PDB file of C-alpha atoms in Angstrom:
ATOM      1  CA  UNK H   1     239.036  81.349 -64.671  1.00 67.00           C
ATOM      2  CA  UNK H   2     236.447  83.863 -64.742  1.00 80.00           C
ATOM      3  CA  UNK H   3     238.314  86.683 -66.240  1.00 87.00           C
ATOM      4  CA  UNK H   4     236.796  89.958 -67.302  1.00 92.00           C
ATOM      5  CA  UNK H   5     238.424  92.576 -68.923  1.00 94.00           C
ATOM      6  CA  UNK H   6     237.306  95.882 -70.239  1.00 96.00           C
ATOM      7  CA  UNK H   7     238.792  98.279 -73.112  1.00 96.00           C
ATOM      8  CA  UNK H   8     240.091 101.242 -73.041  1.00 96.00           C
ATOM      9  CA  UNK H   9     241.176 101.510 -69.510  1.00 94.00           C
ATOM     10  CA  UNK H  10     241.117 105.073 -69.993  1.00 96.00           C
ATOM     11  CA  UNK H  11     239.609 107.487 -72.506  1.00 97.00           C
ATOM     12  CA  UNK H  12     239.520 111.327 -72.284  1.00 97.00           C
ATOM     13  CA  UNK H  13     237.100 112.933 -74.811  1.00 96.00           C
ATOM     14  CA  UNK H  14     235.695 116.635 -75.885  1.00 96.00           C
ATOM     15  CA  UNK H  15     232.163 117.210 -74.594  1.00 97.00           C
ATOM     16  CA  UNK H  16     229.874 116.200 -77.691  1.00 96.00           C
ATOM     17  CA  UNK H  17     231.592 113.123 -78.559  1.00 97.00           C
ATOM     18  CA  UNK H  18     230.457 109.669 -78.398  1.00 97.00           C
ATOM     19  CA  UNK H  19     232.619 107.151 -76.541  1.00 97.00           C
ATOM     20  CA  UNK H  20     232.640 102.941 -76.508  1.00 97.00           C
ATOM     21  CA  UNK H  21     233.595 100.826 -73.778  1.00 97.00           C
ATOM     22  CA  UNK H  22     233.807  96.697 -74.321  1.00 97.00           C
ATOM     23  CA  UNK H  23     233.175  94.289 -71.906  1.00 96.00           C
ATOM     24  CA  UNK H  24     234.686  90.913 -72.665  1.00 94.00           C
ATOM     25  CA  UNK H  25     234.524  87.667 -70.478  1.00 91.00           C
ATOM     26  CA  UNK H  26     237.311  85.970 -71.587  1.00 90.00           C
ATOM     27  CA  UNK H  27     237.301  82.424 -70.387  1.00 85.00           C
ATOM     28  CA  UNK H  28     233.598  82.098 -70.030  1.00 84.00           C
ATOM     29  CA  UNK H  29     230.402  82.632 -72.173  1.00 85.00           C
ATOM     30  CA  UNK H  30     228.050  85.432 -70.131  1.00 86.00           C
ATOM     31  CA  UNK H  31     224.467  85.520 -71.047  1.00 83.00           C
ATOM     32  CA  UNK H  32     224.319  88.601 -68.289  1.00 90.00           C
ATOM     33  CA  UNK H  33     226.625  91.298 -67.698  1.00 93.00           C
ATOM     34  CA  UNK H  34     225.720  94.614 -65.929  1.00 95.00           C
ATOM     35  CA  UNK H  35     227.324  97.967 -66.200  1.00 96.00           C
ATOM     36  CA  UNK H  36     227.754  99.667 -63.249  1.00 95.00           C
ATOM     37  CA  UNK H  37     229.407 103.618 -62.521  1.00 95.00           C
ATOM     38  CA  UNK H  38     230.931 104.705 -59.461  1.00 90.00           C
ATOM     39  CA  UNK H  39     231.810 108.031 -59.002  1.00 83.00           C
ATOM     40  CA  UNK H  40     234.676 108.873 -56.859  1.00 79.00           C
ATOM     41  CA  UNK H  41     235.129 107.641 -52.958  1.00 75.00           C
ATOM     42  CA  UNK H  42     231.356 106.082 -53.421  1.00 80.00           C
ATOM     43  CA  UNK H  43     229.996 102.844 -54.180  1.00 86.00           C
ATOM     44  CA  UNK H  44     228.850 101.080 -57.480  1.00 89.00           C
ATOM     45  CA  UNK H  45     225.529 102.405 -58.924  1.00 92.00           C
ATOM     46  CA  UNK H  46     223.631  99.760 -61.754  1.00 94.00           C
ATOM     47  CA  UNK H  47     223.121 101.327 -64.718  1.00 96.00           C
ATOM     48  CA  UNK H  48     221.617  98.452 -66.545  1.00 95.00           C
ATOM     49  CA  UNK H  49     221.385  94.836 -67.079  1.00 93.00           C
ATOM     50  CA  UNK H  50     222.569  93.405 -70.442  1.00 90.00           C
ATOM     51  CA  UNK H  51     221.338  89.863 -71.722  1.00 87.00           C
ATOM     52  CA  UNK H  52     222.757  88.576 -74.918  1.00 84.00           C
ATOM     53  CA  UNK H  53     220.270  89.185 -77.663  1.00 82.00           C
ATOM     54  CA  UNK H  54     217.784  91.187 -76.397  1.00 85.00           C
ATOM     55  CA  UNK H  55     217.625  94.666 -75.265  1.00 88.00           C
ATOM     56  CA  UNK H  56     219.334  96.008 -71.823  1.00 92.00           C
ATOM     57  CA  UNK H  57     217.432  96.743 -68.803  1.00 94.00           C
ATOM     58  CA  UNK H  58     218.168  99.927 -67.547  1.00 96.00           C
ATOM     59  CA  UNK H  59     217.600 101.150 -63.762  1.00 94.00           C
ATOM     60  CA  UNK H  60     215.110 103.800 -62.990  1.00 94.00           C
ATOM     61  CA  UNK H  61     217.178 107.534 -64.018  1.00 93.00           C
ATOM     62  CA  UNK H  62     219.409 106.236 -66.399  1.00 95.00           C
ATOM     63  CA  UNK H  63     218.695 107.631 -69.901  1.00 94.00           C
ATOM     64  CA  UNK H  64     218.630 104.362 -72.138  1.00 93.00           C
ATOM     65  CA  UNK H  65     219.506 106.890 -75.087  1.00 94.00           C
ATOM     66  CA  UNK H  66     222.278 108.389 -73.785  1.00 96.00           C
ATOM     67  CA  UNK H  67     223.957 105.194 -72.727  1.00 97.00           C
ATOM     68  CA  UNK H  68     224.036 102.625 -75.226  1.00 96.00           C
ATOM     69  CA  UNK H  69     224.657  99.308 -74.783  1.00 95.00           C
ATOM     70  CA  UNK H  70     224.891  96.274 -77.073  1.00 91.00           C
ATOM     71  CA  UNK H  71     224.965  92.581 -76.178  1.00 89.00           C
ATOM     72  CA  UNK H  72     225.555  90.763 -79.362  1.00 82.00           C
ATOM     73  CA  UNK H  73     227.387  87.908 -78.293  1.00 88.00           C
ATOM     74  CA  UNK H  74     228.080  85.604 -75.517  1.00 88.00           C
ATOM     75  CA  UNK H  75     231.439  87.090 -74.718  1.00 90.00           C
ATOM     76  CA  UNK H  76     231.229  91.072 -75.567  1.00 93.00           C
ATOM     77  CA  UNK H  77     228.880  93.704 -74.425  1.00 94.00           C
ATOM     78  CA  UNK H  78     229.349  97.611 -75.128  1.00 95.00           C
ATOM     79  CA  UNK H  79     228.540 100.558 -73.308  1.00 97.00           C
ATOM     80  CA  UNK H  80     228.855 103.669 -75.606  1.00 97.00           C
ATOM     81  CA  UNK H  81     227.961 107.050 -74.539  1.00 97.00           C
ATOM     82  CA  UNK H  82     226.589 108.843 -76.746  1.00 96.00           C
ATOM     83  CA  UNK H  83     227.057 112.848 -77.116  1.00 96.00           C
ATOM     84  CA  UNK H  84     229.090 112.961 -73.592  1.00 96.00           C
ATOM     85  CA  UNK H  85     229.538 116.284 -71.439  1.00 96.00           C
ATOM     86  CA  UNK H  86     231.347 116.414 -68.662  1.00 95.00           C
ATOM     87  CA  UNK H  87     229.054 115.351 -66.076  1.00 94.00           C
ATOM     88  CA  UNK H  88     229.545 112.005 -67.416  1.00 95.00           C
ATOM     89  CA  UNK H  89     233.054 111.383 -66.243  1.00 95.00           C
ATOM     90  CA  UNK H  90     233.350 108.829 -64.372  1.00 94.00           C
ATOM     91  CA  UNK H  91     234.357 105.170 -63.487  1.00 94.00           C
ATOM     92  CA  UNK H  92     232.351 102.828 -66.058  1.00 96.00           C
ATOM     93  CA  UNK H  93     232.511  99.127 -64.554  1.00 95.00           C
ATOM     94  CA  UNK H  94     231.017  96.020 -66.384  1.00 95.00           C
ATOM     95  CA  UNK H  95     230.243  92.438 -64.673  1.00 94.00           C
ATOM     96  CA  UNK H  96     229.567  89.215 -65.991  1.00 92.00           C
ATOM     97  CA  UNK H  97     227.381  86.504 -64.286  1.00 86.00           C
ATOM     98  CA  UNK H  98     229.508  83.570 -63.990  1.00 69.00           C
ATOM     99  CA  UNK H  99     228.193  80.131 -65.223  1.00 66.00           C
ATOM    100  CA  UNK H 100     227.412  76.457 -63.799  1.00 59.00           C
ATOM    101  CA  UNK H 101     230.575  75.084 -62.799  1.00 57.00           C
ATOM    102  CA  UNK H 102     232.376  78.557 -62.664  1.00 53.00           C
ATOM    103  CA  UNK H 103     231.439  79.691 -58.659  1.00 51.00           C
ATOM    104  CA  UNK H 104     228.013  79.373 -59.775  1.00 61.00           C
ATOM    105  CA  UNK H 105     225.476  81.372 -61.529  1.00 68.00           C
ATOM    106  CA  UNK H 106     225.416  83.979 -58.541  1.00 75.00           C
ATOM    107  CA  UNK H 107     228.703  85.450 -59.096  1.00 86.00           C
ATOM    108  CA  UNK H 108     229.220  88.780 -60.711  1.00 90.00           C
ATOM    109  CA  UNK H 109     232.617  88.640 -62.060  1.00 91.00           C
ATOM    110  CA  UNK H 110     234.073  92.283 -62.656  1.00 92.00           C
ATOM    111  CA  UNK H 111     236.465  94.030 -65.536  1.00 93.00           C
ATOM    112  CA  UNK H 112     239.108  96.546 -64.360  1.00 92.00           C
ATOM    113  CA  UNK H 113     236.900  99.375 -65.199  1.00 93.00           C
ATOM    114  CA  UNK H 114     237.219 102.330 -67.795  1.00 95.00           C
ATOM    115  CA  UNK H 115     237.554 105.586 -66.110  1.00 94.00           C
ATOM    116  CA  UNK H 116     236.153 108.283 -68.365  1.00 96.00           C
ATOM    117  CA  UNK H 117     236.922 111.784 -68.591  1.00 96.00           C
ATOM    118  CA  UNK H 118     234.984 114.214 -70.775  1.00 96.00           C
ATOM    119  CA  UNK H 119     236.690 117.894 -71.361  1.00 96.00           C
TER     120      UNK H 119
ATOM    121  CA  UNK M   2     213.850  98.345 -47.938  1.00 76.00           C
ATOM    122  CA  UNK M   3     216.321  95.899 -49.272  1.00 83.00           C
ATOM    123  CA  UNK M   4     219.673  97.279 -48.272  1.00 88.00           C
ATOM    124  CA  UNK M   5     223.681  96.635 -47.163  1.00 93.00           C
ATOM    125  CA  UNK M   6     225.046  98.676 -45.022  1.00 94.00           C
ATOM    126  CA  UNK M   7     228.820  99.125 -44.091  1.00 95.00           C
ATOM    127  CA  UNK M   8     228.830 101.149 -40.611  1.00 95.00           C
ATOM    128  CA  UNK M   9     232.731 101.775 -40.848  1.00 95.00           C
ATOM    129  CA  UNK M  10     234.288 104.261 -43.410  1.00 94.00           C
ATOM    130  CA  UNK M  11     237.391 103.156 -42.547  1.00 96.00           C
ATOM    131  CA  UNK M  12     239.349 100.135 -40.373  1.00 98.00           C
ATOM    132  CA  UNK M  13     242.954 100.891 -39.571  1.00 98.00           C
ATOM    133  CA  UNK M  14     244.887  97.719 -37.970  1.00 98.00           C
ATOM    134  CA  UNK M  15     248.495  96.837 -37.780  1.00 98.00           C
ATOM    135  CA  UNK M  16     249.805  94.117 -39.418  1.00 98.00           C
ATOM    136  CA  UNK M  17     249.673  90.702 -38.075  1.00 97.00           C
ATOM    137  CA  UNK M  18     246.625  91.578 -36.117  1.00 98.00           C
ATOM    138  CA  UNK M  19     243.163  90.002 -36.963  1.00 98.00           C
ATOM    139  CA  UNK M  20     240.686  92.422 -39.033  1.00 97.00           C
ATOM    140  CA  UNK M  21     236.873  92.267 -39.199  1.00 98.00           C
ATOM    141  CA  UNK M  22     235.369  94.576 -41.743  1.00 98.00           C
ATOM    142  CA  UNK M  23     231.365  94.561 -40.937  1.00 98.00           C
ATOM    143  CA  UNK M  24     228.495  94.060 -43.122  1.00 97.00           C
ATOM    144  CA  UNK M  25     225.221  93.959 -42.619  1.00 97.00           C
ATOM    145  CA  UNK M  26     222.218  93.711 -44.760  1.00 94.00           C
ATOM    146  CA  UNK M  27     218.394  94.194 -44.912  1.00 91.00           C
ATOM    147  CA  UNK M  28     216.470  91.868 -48.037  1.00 86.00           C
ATOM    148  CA  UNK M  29     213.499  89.327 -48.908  1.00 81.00           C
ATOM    149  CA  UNK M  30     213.954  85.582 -48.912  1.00 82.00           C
ATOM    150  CA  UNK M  31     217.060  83.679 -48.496  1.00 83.00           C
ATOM    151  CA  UNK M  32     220.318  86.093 -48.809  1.00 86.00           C
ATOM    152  CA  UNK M  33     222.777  85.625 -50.839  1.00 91.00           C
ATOM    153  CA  UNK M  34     225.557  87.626 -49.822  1.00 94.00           C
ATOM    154  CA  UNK M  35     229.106  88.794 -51.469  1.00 95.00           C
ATOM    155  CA  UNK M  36     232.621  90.330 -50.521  1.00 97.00           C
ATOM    156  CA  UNK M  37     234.543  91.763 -53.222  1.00 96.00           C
ATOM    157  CA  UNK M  38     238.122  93.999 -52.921  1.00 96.00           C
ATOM    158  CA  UNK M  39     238.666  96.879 -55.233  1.00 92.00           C
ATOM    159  CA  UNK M  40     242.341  98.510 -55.265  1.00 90.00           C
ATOM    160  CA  UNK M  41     243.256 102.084 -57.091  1.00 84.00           C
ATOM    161  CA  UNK M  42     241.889 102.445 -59.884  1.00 77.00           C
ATOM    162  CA  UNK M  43     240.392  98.675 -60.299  1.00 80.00           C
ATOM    163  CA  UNK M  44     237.783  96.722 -60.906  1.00 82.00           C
ATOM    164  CA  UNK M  45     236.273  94.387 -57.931  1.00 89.00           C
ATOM    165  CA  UNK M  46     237.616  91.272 -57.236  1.00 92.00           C
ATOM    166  CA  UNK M  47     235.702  88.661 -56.448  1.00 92.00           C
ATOM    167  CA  UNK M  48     236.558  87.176 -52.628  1.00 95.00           C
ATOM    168  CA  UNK M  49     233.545  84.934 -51.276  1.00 94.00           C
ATOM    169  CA  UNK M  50     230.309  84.622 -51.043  1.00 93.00           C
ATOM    170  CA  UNK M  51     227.819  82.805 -48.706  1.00 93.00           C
ATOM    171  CA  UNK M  52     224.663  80.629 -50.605  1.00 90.00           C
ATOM    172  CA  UNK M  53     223.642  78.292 -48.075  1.00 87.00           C
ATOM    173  CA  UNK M  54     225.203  75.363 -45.924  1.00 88.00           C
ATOM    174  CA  UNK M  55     228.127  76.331 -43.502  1.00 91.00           C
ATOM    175  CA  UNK M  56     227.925  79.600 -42.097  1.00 93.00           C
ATOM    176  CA  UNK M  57     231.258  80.136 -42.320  1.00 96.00           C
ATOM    177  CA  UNK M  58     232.475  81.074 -45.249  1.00 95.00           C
ATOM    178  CA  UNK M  59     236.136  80.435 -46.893  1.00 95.00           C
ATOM    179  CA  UNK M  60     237.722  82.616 -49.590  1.00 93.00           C
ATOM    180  CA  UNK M  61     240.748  84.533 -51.450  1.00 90.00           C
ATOM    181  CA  UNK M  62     243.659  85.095 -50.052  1.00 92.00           C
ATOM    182  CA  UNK M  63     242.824  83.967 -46.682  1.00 95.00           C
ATOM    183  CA  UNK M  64     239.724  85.827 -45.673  1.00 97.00           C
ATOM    184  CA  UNK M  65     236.746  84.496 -44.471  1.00 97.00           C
ATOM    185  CA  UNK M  66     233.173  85.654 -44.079  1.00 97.00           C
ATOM    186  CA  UNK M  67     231.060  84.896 -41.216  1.00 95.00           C
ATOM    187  CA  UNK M  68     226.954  84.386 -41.655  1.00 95.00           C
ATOM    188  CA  UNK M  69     224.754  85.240 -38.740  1.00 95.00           C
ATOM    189  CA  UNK M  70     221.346  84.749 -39.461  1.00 92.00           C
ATOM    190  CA  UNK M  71     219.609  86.456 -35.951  1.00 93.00           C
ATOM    191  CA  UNK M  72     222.009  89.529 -36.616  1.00 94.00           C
ATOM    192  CA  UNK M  73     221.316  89.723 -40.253  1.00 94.00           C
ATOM    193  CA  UNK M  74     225.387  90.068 -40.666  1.00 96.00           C
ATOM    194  CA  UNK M  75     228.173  89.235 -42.721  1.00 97.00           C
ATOM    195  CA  UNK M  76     231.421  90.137 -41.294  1.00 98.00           C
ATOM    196  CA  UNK M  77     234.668  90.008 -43.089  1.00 98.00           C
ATOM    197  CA  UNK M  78     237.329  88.608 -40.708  1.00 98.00           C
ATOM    198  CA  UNK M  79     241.122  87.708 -41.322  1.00 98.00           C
ATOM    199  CA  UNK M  80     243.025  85.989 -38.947  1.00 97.00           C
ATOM    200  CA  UNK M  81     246.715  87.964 -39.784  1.00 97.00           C
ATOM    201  CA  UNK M  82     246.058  91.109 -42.170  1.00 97.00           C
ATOM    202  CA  UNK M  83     249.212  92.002 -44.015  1.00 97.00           C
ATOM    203  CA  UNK M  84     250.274  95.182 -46.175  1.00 96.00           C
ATOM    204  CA  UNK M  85     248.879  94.597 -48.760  1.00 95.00           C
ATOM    205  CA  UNK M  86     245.384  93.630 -47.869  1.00 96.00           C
ATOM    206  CA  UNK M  87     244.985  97.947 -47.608  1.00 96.00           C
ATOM    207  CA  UNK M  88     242.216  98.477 -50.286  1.00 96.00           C
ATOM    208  CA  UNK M  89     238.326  98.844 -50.289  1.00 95.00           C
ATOM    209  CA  UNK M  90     236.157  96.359 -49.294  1.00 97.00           C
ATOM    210  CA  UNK M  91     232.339  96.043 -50.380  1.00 96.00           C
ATOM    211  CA  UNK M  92     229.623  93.949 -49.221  1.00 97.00           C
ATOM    212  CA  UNK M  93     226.891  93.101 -51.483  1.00 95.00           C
ATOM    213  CA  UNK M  94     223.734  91.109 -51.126  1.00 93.00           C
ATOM    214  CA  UNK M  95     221.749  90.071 -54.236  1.00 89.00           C
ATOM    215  CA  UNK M  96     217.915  90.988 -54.169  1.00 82.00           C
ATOM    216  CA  UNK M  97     215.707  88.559 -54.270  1.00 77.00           C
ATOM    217  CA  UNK M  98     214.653  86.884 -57.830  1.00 78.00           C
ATOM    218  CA  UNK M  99     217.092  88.851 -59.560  1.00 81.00           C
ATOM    219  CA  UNK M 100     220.462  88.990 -60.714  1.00 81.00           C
ATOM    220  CA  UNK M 101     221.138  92.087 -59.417  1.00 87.00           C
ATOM    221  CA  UNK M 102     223.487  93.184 -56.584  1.00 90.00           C
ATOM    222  CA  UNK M 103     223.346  96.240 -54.229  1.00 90.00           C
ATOM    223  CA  UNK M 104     226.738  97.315 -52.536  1.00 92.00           C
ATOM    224  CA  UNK M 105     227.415  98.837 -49.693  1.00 93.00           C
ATOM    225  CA  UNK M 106     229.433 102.161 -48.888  1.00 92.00           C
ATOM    226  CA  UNK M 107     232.563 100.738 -49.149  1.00 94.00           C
ATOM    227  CA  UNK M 108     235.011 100.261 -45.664  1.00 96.00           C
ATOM    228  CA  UNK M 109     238.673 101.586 -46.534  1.00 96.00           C
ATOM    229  CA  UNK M 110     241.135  98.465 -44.784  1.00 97.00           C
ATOM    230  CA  UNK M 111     244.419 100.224 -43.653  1.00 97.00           C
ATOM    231  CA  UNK M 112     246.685  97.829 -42.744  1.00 97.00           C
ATOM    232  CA  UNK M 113     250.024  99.534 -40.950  1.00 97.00           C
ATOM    233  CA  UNK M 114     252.860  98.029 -41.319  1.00 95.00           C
TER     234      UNK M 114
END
């Protein structure tokens, strides 16, 4: 139970392009998920909070309009970067808050991650 | 300041030996504190956690977590590490009235066979 998963695993893209990552938990309906990047040999950094049906709370330096994200159902939330350069490679990781009966409410469940790489 | 903090970049131990991996963490009200695993190129995975009740703490794959309230810690311990335990380890600690989780650093395992 409590499975995450997260598509593409890996996308390379020309600088100007616009880019979508999913978030899916699979077994289990997520109100929350959180996207998270982690550059590389360094810890993960939130980038916002995403509650189904309402707009995403971003953290303080993330650019709401350059990163996207969409929460329209109980299951799927997307990240899509919008005109990305290169400083935006990265790895993208999403998270779901598990549910009653699942480890609890506290959990963050995680996807595999989308590593990004902008040319 | 709420914060984790990881004081070891790296833990090299042979195998069969125990392992501790150290965390600990600075925050408001109650903790509620997290080990996850993340190998190349993947996600976290979820290990344990510590709510309340027993302060020590069972989890995946035979780890378990340790929760010392007068040292503020929550050390990662393993009785036998194998191989295949090598990966990063990250403490996290959920801030108070939220949802959200800080990490630490990261601690690299390295687990010789």
């Amino acid at each position: 139970g409590a499975v995450v998963s997260q598509h593409p695993s890996r996308v390379i893209c020309k600088s100007g392009t616009s880019v979508k990552i999913e978030c899916r938990s699979l077994d289990f309906q997520a109100t929350t998920m959180f996207w998270y990047r982690q550059f590389p040999k360094q810890s993960l950094m939130l980038m916002a909070t995403s509650n189904e049906g309402s707009k995403a709370t971003y953290e303080q330096g993330v650019e709401k309009d350059k990163f996207l994200i969409n929460h329209a159902s109980l299951t799927l939330s997307t990240l899509t970067v919008t005109s990305a350069h290169p400083e935006d490679s990265s790895f993208y990781i999403c998270s779901a808050r598990g549910t009653a009966g699942l480890a609890g409410q506290e959990t963050q469940y995680f996807g595999p991650g989308t590593r990004l790489l902008v040319l | 300041a709420q914060s984790v903090a990881q004081p070891e970049d790296q833990v090299n131990v042979a195998e069969g030996n125990p392992l501790t991996v150290k965390c600990t963490y600075s925050v408001s009200g109650n903790p509620y504190l997290f080990w996850y695993v993340q190998y190349p190129n993947r996600g976290l995975q979820f290990l344990l956690k510590y709510i309340t009740g027993d302060n020590l703490v069972k989890g995946s794959y035979g780890f378990e977590a340790e929760f010392n309230k007068s040292q503020t810690s929550f050390h990662l311990k393993k009785p036998s590490a194998l191989v295949s335990d090598s990966a990063l380890y990250f403490c996290a600690v959920r801030l108070y009235n939220t949802d959200k989780l800080i990490f630490g650093t990261g601690t690299r395992l390295q687990v010789f066979p």
